[in-house]
Amino acid sequence: MKNFILTSLFCFAVGALNAQVAPWCGTDQYNESIFAANPDLRLQMHEHLMRVNGGAYASEERDEECIIPVVVHVLHDNGEGNVSYEQILSGIEMLNEDFNRANEDAEDTRDTDGAPFLDIASNMGVRFEMAKIDPDGNCTNGVQRRYAGSRSYNASNNMKHYSSGGLDAWNRNFYFNIWLVNSIESDGAGTILGYAEFPYGGGSSNYGVIIRNDAYGTVGTASGDRTLSHEVGHCLGLLHTFQGGCHGSACDDNGDYCCDTPPVSEAQWSCSTTQNTCDDIPSGDLYGFDALDQFENFMSYSPCQNMFSEDQKTIVLGNLAGIGFLESLVDPDHHDETGVGLPAVLCKAQFMSEKPEICAGSTIQYFDDSYANVTEWNWTFEGGTPATSTEENPVVSYATAGHYKVELEVSDGASTVSTTQEQYALILPTPGNSLPYSESFETIGMIPDNITILTLDEDGEDEWVVTDEVGYTGTHCAYLSNRGNDNRTKDEIISSTFDLSGIDPDDDIIFNFKYAYVRRHSGDDEWLRFYISNNCGETWTLRKNIHGDDLGEEVQSSSYTPESKDEWYQVNITNINPDYYTDGFRFKIQFENDNGNNIYIDDINISTSAMVGLDENEINALNLSVYPNPANDYLTISMNLASQSEVNVTLLNALGQQVGSVFNGELAMGNNEFSYDLSNLPKGVYFIRSVNAQGVTETIRFVKE
C-alpha cells in the first residue's frame, strides 16, 4: 500500500482563493505521528475502502432521511471571530446545497467530449441540521461559544479541548463537531483555512473540522468559498482528487479510490477548460479515454468547485453505513436525543454583543441569540438610550459611566421566555480620571473592581488578584499565580480611563511600575508587555516588552514570593507621545506564561514632568483608611496627611456614581478622623474617594451591611 493514501489526513482545503495565496497541505509530520501511534492505520483505511467499492456496505433506500446533527464551537477573541448565528446557519445551508446538488453553480459542471462530468455529478441525499438538544438533554441552538483570546489565532487541536482553552467535542456518535477559529497554525508555510480528520480506524477525540471563521459560510466574515464542503468531505472519508498523482493502476484501488474522478498530477488552482495534467488512463476508468482534469470537484483545490461524483457518494454512504460511530451519527433512532428532524420550539432567551465594555458616549450593538422561531423582542437597557427596544438587534448608546443590567424577553407568538444579565454593560467614564495617579493596591481590596482596574484571563484559570501577603509599598500588591502555567495564555491588568486631554503637549508623561519575578527554569521565556490606548481601548499600541533574562535572571523551582525590596524591578515607560493625550487614555500590563513562576505588580504611578514637585512618596500622601469594614450605621474615615491640605471626600456607589459628600475643606497635617452616617444607605458595596488640592486621589472600598 502506497504512503500517499493518507497525505490529506490533516489538511486544509481551498475555495475561492486569489492567486497570491497559495494553500498548504504538507502535513506529513502530523500524519506520521498518527501512523506511529497506530501503525496499522494505512492498511485499515485501504481495506475499508476496498470493501466499500466492493459493495460490502451497500444498503437499500433509507426509510428515514439521512440527517447529520451538527454542533458548532466558536472560539473568539473578545468578539473578534464571535460570528453571528446567521453566519453559522449559512454554513449549514451551503453544506446542504453542495451535498445535495442544490448549489446555484451546479449548472457550471461541464458536459463536453473531453469532460463528460454532468452525468456523474451526485446528489448524496445527506442533510446537515443544527442540533436542538445538547448532550445533557437541554435545549440548544447547536452553538457553543468561548472566549479564547490569542489562542483563537494560530489554532490547532488545542481548540478542540476545554482544558487547553477550547471547547470539548460533543459525543461524535451523536453530533458532528465543527470548530470556528480566527486563524490556524501553519508553521510558517502559508495560509491554512481548515483541516479535517478521516473517520478510518474509528477516528479520535479530535475527529471533526476546524476552520477559520472567514472560510465558513456566506455572510458576515465569510468569503463564500467551499472550504467547509471540502473539509466535511474529508471527515466523511473522501480523499483529494489529486491523491497519488498520475497512475495507470486500478482506479478503485489507488489515488482517491474513485473511477469517475480522472487522476491529477498534483494540487491545481486552475479553472482552465483544457487542463489535463495526466496522460495515464487508470485500469477500470469510467471514461475509457484520457479525460480532462475534473477541477469542478469539491475535493480539488480549484476555485470552480461545484460537484461531488457518484463514486464519492458511494464512499460517503458506505462509510455512514460501515463505520460504527458514523452509522450511529445518522441513526434515525437517535434523532430524539439530538432533536434533529423535530420541529423547532422556543425554549431559551439569550443575547450577545461584540464588546460589552465601552466608554461613555459610545454604543453597543446587541444581537439576539435566542432559539427558536423568535418573532417578537422586548429589550430593557438600564442606563441606555433607548431604554427599551423591540428590534431584533438594537444599537444602544450609554452617556454615563456605570455597570448596567440588560433584559431580553422573546416570543414566538405563543410562548414567552426571558433572560436578565446583571451588570452586563460596563461603561467607562469619559473624560477619565485625572493625574497624578497612584495604585499601591493597599486600599483597592480586590481586582477587577470595574471602576479603576479591570482584568483579562484568557484561559479562565489563574488570574490577577490582590494579595495581602507581600508588597513593595505596604503589604498588598497585584499577584498572578503562574508557577507551572505553560499554555502561552495571556493575563492582563487593564486600567479604566484617564483624562490626559489638558496636558501640555510639551509636557512629558512619567509612568512607572514595579514587578517581582523569578523564572522556574533557565529556559523559560515569559513576557511582560505594556500597552497604551488613546481611544478607550478600541486599539492598543505596544510600548514596552520584557522577556527571558531581561524579565528575571534568577531561577527558583519552588513557588516564588519576594522576600525583600531588593527583588523588585522598576519599569519606566518613556515613550508616551502627545498623540495619546486624550480623554480616553488607558493602559494595560500583559503577562504571557511559559511554564515559569509567579509574578507580582505594585506601585503603578502616572504623573507629568510638570508635577515634579510630587515625588513617589508624596503621591501616596493621603494615607486614606476606613473602619469598621464591613460597616453598619457609621463609618470612620481616617487620613494621615504629610502637610496641611484642602481635601474633598465623596461617597460613591458600586457604579462609581457619587451618592454623598463626606467632607470638603481644609485638614491639618497629621492624622484626621471623622464619622459618616450610613443608616440611610441600602446594603451593598461603596467607595470612599478623597482628592487633595494637588489632585492626588485615593479610593477605598467598603461594604454596608
XYZ file of C-alpha atoms in Angstrom:
705
model
C 0.000 0.000 0.000
C 1.428 3.366 -1.008
C 2.094 6.035 1.593
C 0.211 8.655 -0.380
C -3.168 7.348 0.765
C -3.197 9.393 3.954
C -1.437 12.557 2.868
C -4.639 14.507 3.493
C -5.410 13.141 6.947
C -4.672 16.554 8.425
C -5.027 19.120 5.702
C -6.578 22.370 4.794
C -8.993 22.953 1.991
C -9.290 25.587 -0.625
C -12.139 27.519 -2.043
C -12.108 30.777 -3.917
C -8.596 31.936 -3.093
C -6.848 34.664 -5.006
C -3.703 33.879 -6.922
C -1.449 35.429 -4.296
C -2.470 32.971 -1.551
C -1.008 29.504 -2.020
C -2.677 26.968 0.305
C -0.557 24.345 2.001
C -1.276 20.689 2.726
C 2.151 19.363 3.644
C 1.230 17.823 6.967
C 3.262 14.639 6.645
C 4.803 15.179 10.059
C 1.372 15.161 11.665
C 0.351 12.090 9.700
C 3.493 10.248 10.722
C 2.683 10.884 14.385
C -0.710 9.241 13.781
C 0.885 6.326 11.959
C 3.434 5.935 14.751
C 0.598 5.648 17.268
C -1.342 3.259 15.031
C 0.958 1.540 12.501
C -1.958 -0.464 11.057
C -3.988 2.610 10.097
C -2.812 2.780 6.483
C -3.833 -0.801 5.831
C -7.127 -0.423 7.721
C -8.076 2.523 5.541
C -7.172 0.743 2.313
C -9.024 -2.425 3.224
C -12.119 -0.487 4.270
C -12.236 1.477 1.003
C -11.817 -1.751 -0.944
C -14.831 -3.195 0.915
C -16.847 -0.038 0.212
C -16.054 -0.183 -3.504
C -16.855 -3.887 -3.486
C -20.397 -3.135 -2.285
C -19.960 -4.525 1.243
C -21.919 -1.641 2.812
C -24.453 -1.042 0.052
C -27.907 -0.725 1.552
C -31.440 -0.344 0.318
C -33.002 3.105 0.145
C -33.420 4.534 3.642
C -36.923 4.865 5.005
C -35.772 7.792 7.126
C -33.956 10.889 5.923
C -30.171 10.726 6.400
C -29.590 13.606 8.832
C -26.241 14.565 10.385
C -26.687 16.567 13.632
C -24.153 19.420 13.861
C -22.668 21.404 16.729
C -20.505 24.455 16.009
C -17.945 25.523 18.633
C -16.996 29.210 18.271
C -13.615 30.268 19.715
C -13.211 34.043 19.617
C -11.080 36.904 20.883
C -13.242 39.345 22.848
C -15.721 39.498 19.985
C -13.242 39.073 17.115
C -14.465 35.903 15.423
C -17.625 35.649 17.543
C -19.688 35.205 14.399
C -23.449 35.581 14.190
C -25.890 32.695 14.245
C -26.924 33.816 10.766
C -23.405 33.106 9.517
C -23.385 29.713 11.227
C -26.668 28.785 9.553
C -25.308 29.947 6.198
C -22.560 27.331 6.501
C -25.106 24.599 7.139
C -27.133 25.812 4.162
C -24.002 25.625 1.995
C -23.365 22.030 3.066
C -26.927 21.044 2.253
C -26.742 22.678 -1.160
C -23.381 21.163 -2.076
C -24.080 17.644 -0.799
C -27.498 17.562 -2.427
C -26.656 19.108 -5.779
C -28.770 22.176 -4.994
C -25.971 24.718 -5.365
C -26.603 27.523 -7.842
C -23.352 26.836 -9.710
C -24.253 23.170 -10.303
C -25.138 24.245 -13.830
C -21.457 25.022 -14.421
C -20.466 21.332 -14.332
C -19.009 20.557 -17.750
C -20.616 18.121 -20.177
C -18.187 18.110 -23.095
C -16.441 15.398 -25.071
C -13.268 15.822 -23.003
C -15.043 16.441 -19.692
C -18.321 14.448 -19.573
C -18.898 15.080 -15.869
C -22.510 16.236 -15.692
C -23.999 12.732 -15.683
C -21.796 11.555 -12.785
C -22.400 14.637 -10.574
C -24.160 13.265 -7.494
C -26.876 14.143 -5.037
C -25.671 12.389 -1.887
C -29.009 12.612 -0.090
C -27.382 13.710 3.166
C -28.783 16.622 5.173
C -26.986 18.579 7.887
C -29.012 20.116 10.711
C -28.091 22.077 13.824
C -28.650 20.068 16.992
C -31.647 21.102 19.114
C -30.815 19.050 22.228
C -27.374 19.037 23.868
C -25.649 16.014 25.475
C -27.221 16.883 28.858
C -30.725 16.847 27.412
C -31.125 20.631 27.437
C -32.394 22.678 24.522
C -29.708 24.196 22.309
C -29.310 26.040 19.047
C -26.308 23.863 18.247
C -23.725 26.535 19.055
C -21.187 26.831 21.862
C -19.100 29.954 22.320
C -15.956 30.602 24.348
C -13.551 33.471 24.679
C -10.185 32.004 23.713
C -8.208 35.227 23.317
C -4.935 34.903 21.448
C -5.361 31.126 21.242
C -8.109 31.624 18.674
C -5.268 32.592 16.320
C -2.740 30.050 15.013
C -5.096 27.445 16.430
C -4.613 23.692 16.281
C -6.142 20.680 18.022
C -5.816 22.512 21.349
C -9.015 24.363 20.466
C -10.843 21.037 20.485
C -10.339 20.608 24.228
C -11.646 22.736 27.087
C -8.574 22.031 29.210
C -6.365 23.813 26.661
C -8.661 26.801 26.253
C -11.003 25.437 23.575
C -14.279 23.548 23.644
C -14.664 19.796 24.007
C -16.295 17.798 21.243
C -19.811 16.611 21.837
C -20.160 12.826 21.559
C -19.207 12.012 17.961
C -21.662 9.101 17.961
C -24.473 11.674 18.022
C -23.012 15.006 16.845
C -20.755 16.199 14.028
C -18.328 18.734 15.520
C -17.078 21.895 13.805
C -14.719 24.394 15.471
C -14.507 28.014 14.244
C -11.301 29.967 14.967
C -9.690 33.210 13.815
C -6.687 31.561 12.140
C -4.908 28.207 12.019
C -1.313 27.325 12.862
C 0.735 26.723 9.719
C 4.396 26.513 10.796
C 5.047 29.475 8.534
C 4.139 27.596 5.350
C 1.221 29.712 4.175
C -2.416 30.308 4.973
C -4.439 27.341 6.185
C -8.201 27.707 6.010
C -9.238 24.474 7.705
C -8.405 20.831 8.273
C -10.204 17.597 8.961
C -9.613 14.104 10.275
C -10.655 10.977 8.399
C -13.064 8.522 10.086
C -10.918 5.475 9.262
C -9.682 3.450 12.191
C -12.583 4.774 14.269
C -11.357 8.364 14.391
C -10.002 10.039 17.526
C -11.109 12.580 20.108
C -10.057 15.214 17.562
C -12.457 13.985 14.861
C -14.275 16.816 13.111
C -13.480 20.012 11.230
C -11.524 23.028 12.462
C -11.935 26.002 10.154
C -11.289 29.735 10.037
C -14.482 31.731 10.544
C -13.764 33.723 7.373
C -13.828 30.451 5.400
C -17.150 29.310 6.870
C -20.494 30.235 5.339
C -21.586 33.026 3.025
C -22.320 36.080 5.218
C -20.570 38.018 7.984
C -16.817 37.431 7.952
C -17.106 34.687 5.314
C -15.995 34.837 1.688
C -18.368 32.133 0.445
C -15.636 29.697 -0.601
C -16.113 25.907 -0.448
C -13.624 25.113 2.338
C -16.367 23.731 4.594
C -17.782 21.337 1.963
C -14.257 20.160 1.145
C -13.367 19.534 4.805
C -16.633 17.764 5.629
C -15.918 15.597 2.587
C -12.636 14.580 4.232
C -14.414 13.839 7.521
C -16.812 11.535 5.685
C -13.905 9.702 4.076
C -13.147 11.424 0.759
C -9.586 11.952 -0.467
C -8.310 14.678 -2.763
C -8.883 14.181 -6.483
C -5.122 14.605 -6.924
C -4.343 11.904 -4.334
C -1.486 9.733 -5.611
C -0.866 11.864 -8.687
C -0.823 10.284 -12.163
C -1.127 6.484 -12.333
C -2.403 3.703 -14.580
C -3.271 1.294 -11.775
C -6.775 0.177 -10.799
C -8.837 3.297 -10.189
C -10.794 1.754 -7.267
C -7.596 0.602 -5.545
C -5.432 3.741 -5.824
C -5.466 7.514 -5.768
C -8.766 8.719 -4.376
C -10.426 5.291 -4.955
C -12.899 6.855 -7.411
C -13.087 5.760 -11.071
C -15.097 8.809 -12.136
C -12.515 11.408 -10.975
C -9.621 11.440 -13.507
C -6.125 11.437 -11.944
C -4.482 14.821 -11.408
C -0.720 15.175 -11.160
C -0.789 17.454 -8.095
C -2.874 20.146 -6.456
C -4.128 22.619 -9.056
C -5.752 26.039 -8.698
C -6.731 26.458 -12.325
C -10.166 26.551 -13.973
C -8.725 26.083 -17.432
C -11.153 24.049 -19.530
C -8.210 22.440 -21.349
C -6.277 21.434 -18.220
C -5.094 17.794 -18.380
C -2.130 17.077 -16.134
C -2.053 13.261 -16.532
C -1.669 11.159 -19.683
C -2.194 7.834 -17.887
C -5.587 6.116 -18.001
C -6.196 4.059 -14.842
C -7.386 0.492 -15.139
C -11.197 0.434 -14.822
C -11.500 4.150 -15.561
C -15.127 5.139 -16.162
C -14.446 7.156 -19.285
C -12.164 4.854 -21.246
C -10.075 7.736 -22.521
C -7.743 10.417 -21.148
C -10.378 12.740 -19.664
C -9.582 16.302 -18.655
C -8.929 17.205 -15.009
C -12.159 17.415 -13.021
C -11.431 20.796 -11.483
C -15.108 21.296 -10.545
C -14.908 18.565 -7.897
C -15.271 19.760 -4.295
C -12.237 17.634 -3.355
C -9.955 19.565 -5.713
C -8.245 22.879 -4.977
C -9.889 24.740 -7.832
C -11.890 27.928 -7.173
C -14.546 26.489 -9.539
C -15.760 23.624 -7.324
C -19.413 22.673 -7.826
C -19.862 18.873 -7.608
C -19.251 15.567 -5.886
C -19.115 12.445 -8.053
C -21.180 9.239 -7.903
C -18.157 7.215 -6.743
C -17.569 9.764 -3.977
C -21.213 9.295 -2.995
C -20.595 5.538 -2.807
C -17.705 6.114 -0.381
C -19.642 8.573 1.804
C -22.779 6.417 2.058
C -20.645 3.316 2.535
C -18.854 4.967 5.430
C -22.127 6.142 7.001
C -23.273 2.515 6.883
C -19.986 0.751 7.598
C -18.104 2.817 10.214
C -19.587 2.379 13.674
C -19.666 5.925 15.007
C -20.817 7.362 11.655
C -23.592 4.784 11.485
C -24.647 5.917 14.958
C -24.383 9.555 13.913
C -27.100 9.191 11.241
C -29.200 6.553 13.008
C -32.849 7.787 12.953
C -33.355 6.183 16.372
C -31.028 8.868 17.786
C -32.986 11.832 16.438
C -34.856 12.195 19.724
C -31.540 12.575 21.559
C -30.224 15.372 19.339
C -33.550 16.914 18.329
C -32.894 16.818 14.587
C -35.846 16.063 12.368
C -38.115 17.559 15.022
C -39.876 20.934 14.831
C -38.043 23.817 16.485
C -39.687 25.348 19.561
C -38.922 28.450 21.583
C -37.003 27.263 24.618
C -34.321 29.808 25.573
C -33.709 33.553 25.563
C -30.134 34.751 25.290
C -28.162 37.536 23.657
C -24.618 38.602 22.871
C -22.695 41.722 21.884
C -19.366 42.217 20.215
C -17.936 44.233 23.106
C -19.906 44.966 26.300
C -17.135 47.290 27.596
C -17.141 50.792 26.100
C -16.587 54.413 27.067
C -19.421 56.769 27.912
C -20.797 58.342 24.763
C -20.310 55.190 22.674
C -22.705 52.466 21.549
C -23.150 48.713 21.912
C -24.977 46.600 19.355
C -26.841 43.699 20.890
C -27.643 40.525 18.974
C -30.483 38.187 19.825
C -29.163 34.632 20.140
C -32.397 33.053 21.391
C -33.875 29.878 19.966
C -36.016 29.084 18.183
C -38.635 30.724 15.893
C -38.481 34.089 17.668
C -40.898 36.650 16.222
C -41.035 39.331 18.956
C -38.338 41.021 21.036
C -38.662 43.208 24.133
C -35.373 44.640 25.402
C -34.738 46.745 28.508
C -31.441 48.617 28.863
C -30.589 50.087 32.254
C -28.682 53.331 31.727
C -29.041 53.106 27.936
C -30.699 55.052 25.137
C -33.140 53.811 24.064
C -34.179 52.374 27.409
C -36.343 49.791 25.631
C -36.475 48.318 22.136
C -38.489 45.852 20.092
C -35.819 45.440 17.420
C -34.069 42.109 16.920
C -30.520 43.524 17.106
C -30.719 47.032 18.623
C -27.923 49.591 18.929
C -27.812 51.284 22.352
C -25.837 54.335 23.467
C -24.643 54.991 27.011
C -23.955 58.500 28.282
C -22.977 57.814 31.887
C -20.298 55.564 33.368
C -21.564 52.548 35.270
C -22.230 48.820 35.199
C -25.676 48.208 33.753
C -28.264 45.455 33.515
C -29.718 44.175 30.217
C -33.012 42.264 29.960
C -34.477 40.431 26.964
C -37.909 38.864 26.575
C -38.670 36.951 23.368
C -41.794 35.329 21.990
C -42.780 33.080 19.114
C -46.362 34.328 19.247
C -47.489 31.505 21.511
C -44.973 31.323 24.365
C -42.544 33.737 26.005
C -39.137 33.290 27.667
C -36.762 35.862 29.121
C -33.255 36.390 30.463
C -31.571 39.048 32.606
C -27.831 39.761 32.714
C -26.920 41.821 35.775
C -24.024 44.256 35.267
C -23.606 43.247 31.626
C -22.672 46.576 30.025
C -19.578 48.174 31.561
C -19.388 51.863 30.663
C -16.127 53.619 31.464
C -16.007 57.353 32.240
C -15.123 59.879 29.541
C -13.336 62.027 30.405
C -11.477 59.665 32.674
C -9.555 60.106 35.924
C -7.126 62.987 36.230
C -3.421 62.849 37.053
C -1.439 62.252 39.156
C -2.472 58.638 39.681
C -1.020 56.057 42.020
C -2.045 52.482 42.751
C -0.265 50.566 45.503
C -3.151 48.069 45.979
C -3.309 48.923 49.684
C -6.914 50.171 49.526
C -8.421 48.714 46.361
C -9.443 45.483 48.121
C -9.899 43.356 45.015
C -9.452 43.362 41.248
C -11.197 43.733 38.984
C -13.198 46.467 40.669
C -14.585 47.625 37.276
C -14.013 51.227 38.351
C -10.252 51.762 38.274
C -8.875 48.355 37.252
C -10.182 45.578 35.014
C -8.548 42.219 34.311
C -8.469 39.714 31.475
C -7.858 35.985 31.890
C -7.549 34.073 28.608
C -7.774 30.520 29.907
C -10.332 31.100 32.668
C -7.998 29.651 35.284
C -5.410 31.673 37.239
C -5.967 35.430 37.095
C -4.592 38.630 38.595
C -5.761 39.149 42.190
C -4.793 41.378 45.120
C -2.665 39.598 47.713
C -2.161 40.871 51.261
C 0.962 38.768 51.812
C 3.571 40.954 50.140
C 4.092 44.343 48.512
C 6.811 46.806 47.656
C 4.878 49.583 49.348
C 2.861 48.262 52.274
C 1.584 44.681 52.372
C -0.540 44.450 49.215
C 0.123 44.108 45.506
C -1.319 42.510 42.370
C -0.378 38.830 42.103
C -0.617 36.205 39.374
C -0.300 32.561 40.453
C 1.723 31.430 37.465
C 4.002 28.623 38.611
C 3.882 25.850 36.019
C 1.420 27.566 33.663
C 2.609 26.602 30.184
C -0.232 27.176 27.699
C 1.152 30.539 26.445
C -2.017 32.329 27.508
C -2.100 35.992 28.454
C -3.334 37.634 31.651
C -3.815 41.383 31.806
C -4.240 44.245 34.247
C -6.234 46.895 32.359
C -6.884 50.403 33.552
C -10.062 52.401 33.344
C -9.853 55.725 31.517
C -7.664 58.755 32.234
C -8.154 62.302 31.033
C -4.871 63.491 29.546
C -6.537 65.962 27.186
C -5.487 69.019 29.234
C -1.796 68.136 29.398
C 0.553 70.454 27.558
C 1.981 68.616 24.501
C 5.421 69.797 25.596
C 4.942 68.098 28.946
C 6.192 64.510 29.330
C 4.190 61.688 30.894
C 6.054 59.980 33.728
C 4.854 56.376 34.030
C 6.432 53.631 36.121
C 5.528 50.455 37.958
C 7.345 47.710 39.842
C 7.334 43.949 39.475
C 8.909 40.976 41.247
C 9.586 37.752 39.369
C 11.961 34.794 39.019
C 11.975 32.051 36.432
C 11.174 28.464 37.295
C 13.631 27.047 34.738
C 16.550 28.658 32.965
C 14.865 28.071 29.610
C 11.596 29.856 30.466
C 10.728 32.683 28.084
C 7.840 34.552 29.655
C 6.805 38.015 28.508
C 5.727 41.182 30.296
C 4.263 43.716 27.880
C 2.976 47.250 28.345
C 0.327 48.769 26.047
C -1.430 52.120 25.816
C -4.597 53.276 24.064
C -5.829 56.736 23.108
C -9.354 55.630 22.157
C -10.720 53.903 25.264
C -9.210 50.515 24.357
C -10.566 50.216 20.827
C -6.966 49.761 19.696
C -3.769 49.198 21.658
C -0.148 50.144 20.966
C 2.794 48.210 22.399
C 5.216 50.466 24.212
C 7.474 48.028 26.071
C 8.155 44.301 26.300
C 10.461 42.429 28.630
C 11.187 38.694 28.479
C 13.715 35.960 29.188
C 16.810 37.072 31.107
C 15.662 40.688 30.957
C 12.489 39.812 32.843
C 14.320 37.905 35.559
C 17.767 36.343 35.758
C 17.193 34.350 38.940
C 15.826 30.785 38.822
C 13.744 29.195 41.589
C 11.950 25.889 41.107
C 9.667 26.308 44.123
C 6.741 28.717 44.203
C 8.097 32.259 44.302
C 7.259 35.053 46.765
C 9.548 38.120 47.045
C 11.142 38.485 50.465
C 12.782 41.911 50.218
C 12.542 45.170 48.278
C 15.783 44.278 46.533
C 13.864 41.686 44.494
C 11.613 44.294 42.846
C 12.359 45.815 39.446
C 11.099 49.213 38.308
C 9.812 49.652 34.750
C 9.918 53.179 33.348
C 7.751 53.999 30.337
C 9.232 56.964 28.472
C 7.575 56.792 25.042
C 4.005 58.036 25.599
C 3.767 60.782 22.979
C 1.194 63.630 22.764
C -0.963 61.625 20.331
C -2.101 59.771 23.449
C -3.012 62.893 25.436
C -6.756 62.239 25.109
C -9.699 61.988 27.492
C -9.898 58.220 26.825
C -6.317 57.176 27.647
C -5.905 53.655 29.019
C -3.013 51.308 29.767
C -2.623 47.587 30.263
C 0.097 45.312 31.611
C 0.085 41.892 29.963
C 1.866 38.718 31.059
C 2.338 35.657 28.819
C 3.286 32.379 30.515
C 5.815 29.705 29.563
C 5.964 27.188 32.425
C 7.548 29.773 34.705
C 6.875 31.224 38.137
C 4.674 33.700 39.973
C 4.771 37.419 39.206
C 3.835 40.464 41.300
C 2.975 44.059 40.290
C 2.972 47.074 42.605
C 3.192 50.876 42.722
C 1.738 51.950 39.388
C 2.348 55.698 39.089
C 1.375 58.195 36.398
C 2.206 61.897 36.516
C 3.722 64.567 34.292
C 7.020 66.392 34.285
C 5.128 69.488 35.465
C 4.267 67.595 38.632
C 7.875 67.061 39.636
C 7.127 68.618 42.999
C 5.309 65.411 43.850
C 7.721 62.570 44.380
C 6.609 58.953 44.674
C 6.033 59.166 48.411
C 4.060 62.396 48.157
C 1.744 60.871 45.542
C 0.672 58.449 48.276
C 0.443 61.167 50.917
C -3.286 60.883 51.733
C -2.989 57.544 53.551
C -6.735 57.002 53.419
C -8.322 54.269 55.566
C -11.810 53.380 56.816
C -13.222 51.292 59.683
C -15.104 49.218 60.571
C -15.320 47.328 57.297
C -17.948 45.931 56.823
C -19.860 48.793 58.476
C -23.424 49.189 59.751
C -24.682 52.634 60.791
C -21.459 54.661 60.916
C -18.135 54.640 59.082
C -14.956 56.259 60.386
C -12.684 57.797 57.738
C -9.037 58.428 58.585
C -6.341 60.350 56.679
C -2.774 60.940 57.790
C -1.600 63.955 55.790
C 2.040 64.832 55.200
C 1.080 68.517 55.119
C -1.952 70.774 55.608
C -4.215 70.461 52.576
C -7.645 71.104 51.077
C -9.423 67.748 50.768
C -12.684 66.714 49.122
C -14.053 63.353 50.322
C -17.028 61.790 48.492
C -19.097 58.611 48.722
C -19.557 56.530 45.538
C -21.842 53.600 44.836
C -20.782 50.381 43.064
C -21.380 52.050 39.674
C -18.889 54.806 40.502
C -21.670 57.402 40.886
C -21.449 59.967 43.692
C -24.191 59.390 46.261
C -22.908 61.579 49.101
C -20.460 64.286 50.187
C -18.432 63.276 53.237
C -16.127 66.286 53.721
C -14.929 69.266 51.696
C -12.492 71.596 53.376
C -9.037 72.029 54.872
C -7.407 69.384 57.043
C -4.342 69.791 59.216
C -1.089 67.900 58.836
C -1.112 64.587 60.660
C -3.982 62.244 61.490
C -7.549 63.390 60.793
C -10.665 61.355 61.577
C -14.371 61.949 61.043
C -17.516 59.830 61.096
C -20.149 59.423 58.378
C -23.751 58.286 58.875
C -24.611 55.228 56.731
C -28.003 54.447 58.229
C -29.990 55.669 55.208
C -27.905 53.757 52.670
C -29.079 50.416 51.263
C -26.827 47.422 51.834
C -24.096 46.929 49.270
C -20.602 47.859 48.097
C -19.458 51.511 48.271
C -16.288 53.551 47.864
C -14.800 56.482 49.720
C -12.807 58.735 47.381
C -10.512 61.503 48.611
C -8.886 64.178 46.423
C -6.476 66.818 47.752
C -5.682 70.243 46.325
C -2.816 68.840 44.259
C -5.177 66.398 42.510
C -3.880 63.317 44.329
C -6.690 60.736 44.503
C -7.168 57.691 46.701
C -10.174 55.368 46.731
C -11.048 52.693 49.258
C -13.817 50.095 49.096
C -16.138 49.146 51.961
C -19.306 47.125 52.483
C -22.507 48.402 54.121
C -24.248 45.518 55.922
